[in-house]
Amino acid sequence: MKFRLDRLLTKLVSTLSRKQAKDAIRGGRVRVDGVVVTDPERKTDPETETISLDGRELTYAKFRYFLLNKPAGVLSATRDKKKKTVLDLIPGIDHERYFPVGRLDLDTEGLLLITNDGALAHDLLSPKKHVEKEYYAVCRGIVTEEMLAPLTKGVDLGDFVTAPAAFRIAEKEGCDTGIFLTITEGKFHQVKRMIAHIGSEVLFLRRVRMGGLTIPEGLAPGEYTELSAETLTRLLYAK
Ligand code: URA
């Protein structure tokens, strides 16, 4: 992502005011890729360009993390010829470097992380890490505790046996039933397949939690917020 050089400098050196950053640039103290730049408005990409102040190289927090409240109807992909993708919801993001961590179905909404940090994504999706993913699902008809009980032991979906899941029946939604279901895996259509297995059908699905990370209050579908690496890892792996 590109920033004005003066703005970027205040991000990289937290003690600098905007005015001080402008002065430093105009005074020839700032180099981009070794070349003095005196225009504070010069668009600069800290991920691909090296910035230095008074000969000292400034380090940029290379990885960024976005928590998106994915709306239904948007693809969990980096680009698509026809459909809007989750990356299209974050203006200015580099479609070559950023990606969603795992996928939510086209009609699923809720918590989706977007990052350029491949190691974190790999870690999070690893079944060994057992990061909980909690979903709110509206299931067709009346769904009872007895029907859901087998999911707590694991059920055979044909191509794999699910790990034990936890559930809580939330409310009646007209003739249907709203439930919270927590799983630790993320196989293709997993929640929909688990609910089909117990004889119902998912009519609406929203991911509400990953580890200790939830959708911030007031973050509407389609909106996102940026998290620091510290906040993200603290919340994700909170027990
Ligand atoms: N399970 C599903 O069936 N769909 C999703 O989008 C996520 C989990």
Tab-separated table of C-alpha atoms and ligand atoms in Angstrom:
chain	number	residue	atom	x	y	z
A	1	MET	CA	0.000	0.000	0.000
A	2	LYS	CA	1.341	3.439	-0.880
A	3	PHE	CA	1.382	6.401	1.470
A	4	ARG	CA	2.462	10.014	1.224
A	5	LEU	CA	6.062	10.094	2.383
A	6	ASP	CA	5.415	12.599	5.202
A	7	ARG	CA	2.545	10.492	6.556
A	8	LEU	CA	4.610	7.340	6.304
A	9	LEU	CA	7.462	8.970	8.176
A	10	THR	CA	5.180	9.771	11.112
A	11	LYS	CA	4.109	6.121	11.142
A	12	LEU	CA	7.686	4.899	11.122
A	13	VAL	CA	8.996	7.392	13.679
A	14	SER	CA	6.240	7.817	16.244
A	15	THR	CA	7.877	10.855	17.876
A	16	LEU	CA	7.732	12.907	14.653
A	17	SER	CA	4.867	15.326	14.060
A	18	ARG	CA	3.597	15.812	10.518
A	19	LYS	CA	5.301	19.208	10.385
A	20	GLN	CA	8.619	17.756	11.578
A	21	ALA	CA	8.313	14.988	8.992
A	22	LYS	CA	7.719	17.535	6.214
A	23	ASP	CA	10.685	19.593	7.391
A	24	ALA	CA	12.951	16.547	7.501
A	25	ILE	CA	11.949	15.609	3.960
A	26	ARG	CA	12.336	19.138	2.584
A	27	GLY	CA	15.665	19.387	4.378
A	28	GLY	CA	17.026	16.419	2.398
A	29	ARG	CA	17.314	14.097	5.409
A	30	VAL	CA	15.101	11.359	3.958
A	31	ARG	CA	16.093	8.824	1.323
A	32	VAL	CA	13.947	6.328	-0.520
A	33	ASP	CA	15.962	3.421	-1.880
A	34	GLY	CA	19.106	5.450	-1.258
A	35	VAL	CA	17.949	8.519	-3.195
A	36	VAL	CA	17.153	11.806	-1.421
A	37	VAL	CA	13.471	12.709	-1.825
A	38	THR	CA	12.396	16.250	-0.954
A	39	ASP	CA	8.722	16.035	-1.897
A	40	PRO	CA	6.602	15.226	1.194
A	41	GLU	CA	3.759	14.132	-1.071
A	42	ARG	CA	5.829	11.512	-2.888
A	43	LYS	CA	3.787	8.246	-2.830
A	44	THR	CA	5.892	5.558	-1.220
A	45	ASP	CA	5.342	1.867	-0.614
A	46	PRO	CA	7.154	0.780	2.573
A	47	GLU	CA	6.788	-2.878	1.639
A	48	THR	CA	8.839	-2.534	-1.504
A	49	GLU	CA	10.923	0.603	-0.857
A	50	THR	CA	13.524	1.237	1.828
A	51	ILE	CA	13.172	4.508	3.703
A	52	SER	CA	15.933	6.068	5.754
A	53	LEU	CA	16.176	9.164	7.945
A	54	ASP	CA	19.599	10.708	8.577
A	55	GLY	CA	21.174	7.570	7.147
A	56	ARG	CA	19.277	5.246	9.510
A	57	GLU	CA	17.061	2.661	7.856
A	58	LEU	CA	13.517	2.662	9.217
A	59	THR	CA	11.759	-0.626	9.735
A	60	TYR	CA	8.194	-1.081	8.743
A	61	ALA	CA	5.748	-3.500	10.362
A	62	LYS	CA	5.748	-5.743	7.349
A	63	PHE	CA	2.692	-7.726	8.148
A	64	ARG	CA	-0.767	-6.270	8.460
A	65	TYR	CA	-3.932	-7.847	9.735
A	66	PHE	CA	-7.489	-6.881	8.881
A	67	LEU	CA	-10.587	-8.218	10.554
A	68	LEU	CA	-13.414	-8.075	8.032
A	69	ASN	CA	-17.071	-8.591	8.785
A	70	LYS	CA	-17.714	-10.387	5.515
A	71	PRO	CA	-21.115	-9.756	3.997
A	72	ALA	CA	-22.993	-12.481	2.135
A	73	GLY	CA	-22.538	-12.379	-1.639
A	74	VAL	CA	-18.810	-11.603	-1.592
A	75	LEU	CA	-16.225	-14.229	-2.558
A	76	SER	CA	-13.443	-15.354	-0.207
A	77	ALA	CA	-10.795	-14.940	-2.895
A	78	THR	CA	-8.193	-12.397	-3.910
A	79	ARG	CA	-9.688	-11.572	-7.285
A	80	ASP	CA	-12.495	-12.690	-9.544
A	81	LYS	CA	-13.606	-11.658	-13.020
A	82	LYS	CA	-17.304	-11.447	-12.157
A	83	LYS	CA	-17.863	-11.327	-8.434
A	84	LYS	CA	-16.744	-8.891	-5.784
A	85	THR	CA	-14.083	-10.410	-3.516
A	86	VAL	CA	-13.279	-9.788	0.125
A	87	LEU	CA	-10.123	-7.916	-0.927
A	88	ASP	CA	-12.257	-5.486	-2.932
A	89	LEU	CA	-13.728	-4.367	0.396
A	90	ILE	CA	-10.359	-3.048	1.601
A	91	PRO	CA	-9.446	-0.052	-0.562
A	92	GLY	CA	-5.855	0.178	-1.721
A	93	ILE	CA	-4.885	-3.317	-0.605
A	94	ASP	CA	-2.363	-5.182	-2.761
A	95	HIS	CA	-4.188	-8.115	-4.360
A	96	GLU	CA	-0.914	-9.887	-5.053
A	97	ARG	CA	0.237	-9.978	-1.431
A	98	TYR	CA	-2.864	-10.139	0.750
A	99	PHE	CA	-5.274	-13.036	1.080
A	100	PRO	CA	-8.122	-14.242	3.281
A	101	VAL	CA	-7.165	-16.745	5.973
A	102	GLY	CA	-9.337	-19.680	4.976
A	103	ARG	CA	-12.683	-19.302	3.302
A	104	LEU	CA	-16.248	-18.519	4.111
A	105	ASP	CA	-18.852	-19.612	1.585
A	106	LEU	CA	-20.351	-16.995	-0.722
A	107	ASP	CA	-23.554	-16.915	1.336
A	108	THR	CA	-21.792	-17.001	4.731
A	109	GLU	CA	-21.086	-13.788	6.591
A	110	GLY	CA	-18.951	-12.881	9.569
A	111	LEU	CA	-15.423	-12.853	10.853
A	112	LEU	CA	-12.702	-13.233	8.249
A	113	LEU	CA	-9.045	-12.318	8.647
A	114	ILE	CA	-7.116	-10.829	5.762
A	115	THR	CA	-3.350	-10.595	5.924
A	116	ASN	CA	-0.061	-10.818	4.054
A	117	ASP	CA	1.403	-12.992	6.846
A	118	GLY	CA	1.611	-16.479	5.399
A	119	ALA	CA	3.097	-18.000	8.547
A	120	LEU	CA	0.226	-16.831	10.716
A	121	ALA	CA	-2.331	-18.057	8.203
A	122	HIS	CA	-0.678	-21.452	8.040
A	123	ASP	CA	-0.599	-21.672	11.810
A	124	LEU	CA	-4.220	-20.672	12.192
A	125	LEU	CA	-5.500	-23.163	9.684
A	126	SER	CA	-3.438	-26.002	11.105
A	127	PRO	CA	-5.730	-28.585	12.696
A	128	LYS	CA	-3.026	-29.137	15.316
A	129	LYS	CA	-3.557	-25.625	16.696
A	130	HIS	CA	-7.235	-26.307	17.493
A	131	VAL	CA	-8.222	-22.672	17.127
A	132	GLU	CA	-11.968	-22.611	17.794
A	133	LYS	CA	-14.297	-21.261	15.153
A	134	GLU	CA	-17.773	-20.439	16.376
A	135	TYR	CA	-20.728	-20.033	14.030
A	136	TYR	CA	-24.270	-18.858	14.453
A	137	ALA	CA	-26.475	-20.965	12.199
A	138	VAL	CA	-30.174	-20.793	11.539
A	139	CYS	CA	-31.246	-24.371	10.872
A	140	ARG	CA	-34.439	-25.388	9.133
A	141	GLY	CA	-37.206	-26.637	11.399
A	142	ILE	CA	-36.954	-27.595	15.031
A	143	VAL	CA	-33.490	-28.777	16.002
A	144	THR	CA	-33.159	-30.388	19.422
A	145	GLU	CA	-30.304	-31.172	21.796
A	146	GLU	CA	-30.782	-34.877	21.011
A	147	MET	CA	-30.337	-34.225	17.305
A	148	LEU	CA	-27.182	-32.171	17.889
A	149	ALA	CA	-25.648	-34.451	20.524
A	150	PRO	CA	-23.733	-36.716	18.072
A	151	LEU	CA	-21.750	-33.673	16.918
A	152	THR	CA	-20.088	-33.470	20.336
A	153	LYS	CA	-18.477	-36.855	19.715
A	154	GLY	CA	-17.704	-36.439	16.025
A	155	VAL	CA	-19.651	-37.692	13.027
A	156	ASP	CA	-18.588	-39.513	9.886
A	157	LEU	CA	-19.223	-37.264	6.896
A	158	GLY	CA	-17.981	-39.881	4.423
A	159	ASP	CA	-14.640	-38.353	3.492
A	160	PHE	CA	-13.667	-37.555	7.102
A	161	VAL	CA	-14.805	-37.849	10.696
A	162	THR	CA	-15.338	-34.492	12.379
A	163	ALA	CA	-13.534	-33.593	15.582
A	164	PRO	CA	-15.793	-33.128	18.621
A	165	ALA	CA	-17.800	-29.911	18.380
A	166	ALA	CA	-19.726	-27.901	20.963
A	167	PHE	CA	-23.197	-26.421	20.511
A	168	ARG	CA	-25.732	-24.204	22.207
A	169	ILE	CA	-29.309	-23.777	21.075
A	170	ALA	CA	-29.929	-20.018	20.985
A	171	GLU	CA	-33.483	-19.286	19.949
A	172	LYS	CA	-36.393	-20.181	17.754
A	173	GLU	CA	-36.281	-18.216	14.503
A	174	GLY	CA	-39.911	-18.514	13.430
A	175	CYS	CA	-40.320	-22.192	12.572
A	176	ASP	CA	-36.532	-22.619	12.486
A	177	THR	CA	-33.799	-22.880	15.126
A	178	GLY	CA	-30.810	-20.639	15.768
A	179	ILE	CA	-27.790	-22.436	17.194
A	180	PHE	CA	-24.179	-21.655	18.048
A	181	LEU	CA	-21.759	-24.336	16.891
A	182	THR	CA	-18.050	-24.372	17.721
A	183	ILE	CA	-15.638	-26.430	15.627
A	184	THR	CA	-11.858	-26.614	15.517
A	185	GLU	CA	-11.482	-27.578	11.868
A	186	GLY	CA	-12.415	-25.760	8.705
A	187	LYS	CA	-13.169	-28.262	5.991
A	188	PHE	CA	-15.146	-27.284	2.911
A	189	HIS	CA	-18.811	-26.569	3.844
A	190	GLN	CA	-18.157	-28.197	7.187
A	191	VAL	CA	-20.943	-26.614	9.235
A	192	LYS	CA	-23.503	-27.068	6.474
A	193	ARG	CA	-22.512	-30.703	6.125
A	194	MET	CA	-22.656	-31.334	9.869
A	195	ILE	CA	-26.133	-29.834	10.081
A	196	ALA	CA	-27.277	-31.802	7.030
A	197	HIS	CA	-25.922	-34.915	8.751
A	198	ILE	CA	-28.236	-34.407	11.731
A	199	GLY	CA	-31.242	-34.020	9.423
A	200	SER	CA	-31.628	-30.261	9.063
A	201	GLU	CA	-30.302	-27.581	6.695
A	202	VAL	CA	-28.386	-24.350	7.256
A	203	LEU	CA	-30.477	-21.394	6.102
A	204	PHE	CA	-28.152	-18.673	7.368
A	205	LEU	CA	-24.552	-18.816	8.594
A	206	ARG	CA	-22.333	-16.285	10.315
A	207	ARG	CA	-18.895	-16.857	11.828
A	208	VAL	CA	-18.891	-15.009	15.140
A	209	ARG	CA	-15.574	-15.998	16.725
A	210	MET	CA	-12.077	-17.366	16.051
A	211	GLY	CA	-10.194	-18.211	19.261
A	212	GLY	CA	-10.859	-15.195	21.474
A	213	LEU	CA	-11.377	-12.856	18.529
A	214	THR	CA	-14.933	-11.663	17.906
A	215	ILE	CA	-16.511	-9.128	15.560
A	216	PRO	CA	-16.178	-5.723	17.233
A	217	GLU	CA	-19.444	-4.109	18.300
A	218	GLY	CA	-20.758	-1.822	15.572
A	219	LEU	CA	-18.663	-3.322	12.753
A	220	ALA	CA	-21.351	-3.832	10.112
A	221	PRO	CA	-21.135	-6.448	7.325
A	222	GLY	CA	-18.761	-5.075	4.676
A	223	GLU	CA	-16.727	-3.101	7.221
A	224	TYR	CA	-13.258	-3.946	8.510
A	225	THR	CA	-10.809	-2.900	11.159
A	226	GLU	CA	-7.027	-3.257	11.330
A	227	LEU	CA	-5.441	-5.114	14.238
A	228	SER	CA	-1.882	-5.027	15.478
A	229	ALA	CA	0.041	-8.303	15.475
A	230	GLU	CA	0.077	-8.211	19.282
A	231	THR	CA	-3.681	-7.758	19.651
A	232	LEU	CA	-4.395	-10.372	17.039
A	233	THR	CA	-2.222	-13.111	18.498
A	234	ARG	CA	-3.259	-12.307	22.072
A	235	LEU	CA	-6.934	-12.642	21.188
A	236	LEU	CA	-6.660	-15.513	18.761
A	237	TYR	CA	-4.823	-17.795	21.090
A	238	ALA	CA	-6.552	-16.603	24.290
A	239	LYS	CA	-7.747	-19.542	26.355
B	1	URA	N1	-18.900	-24.053	7.244
B	1	URA	C1	-19.663	-23.919	6.155
B	1	URA	O1	-20.427	-24.801	5.812
B	1	URA	N2	-19.546	-22.784	5.442
B	1	URA	C2	-18.749	-21.770	5.793
B	1	URA	O2	-18.716	-20.746	5.114
B	1	URA	C3	-17.960	-21.919	6.942
B	1	URA	C4	-18.052	-23.080	7.656
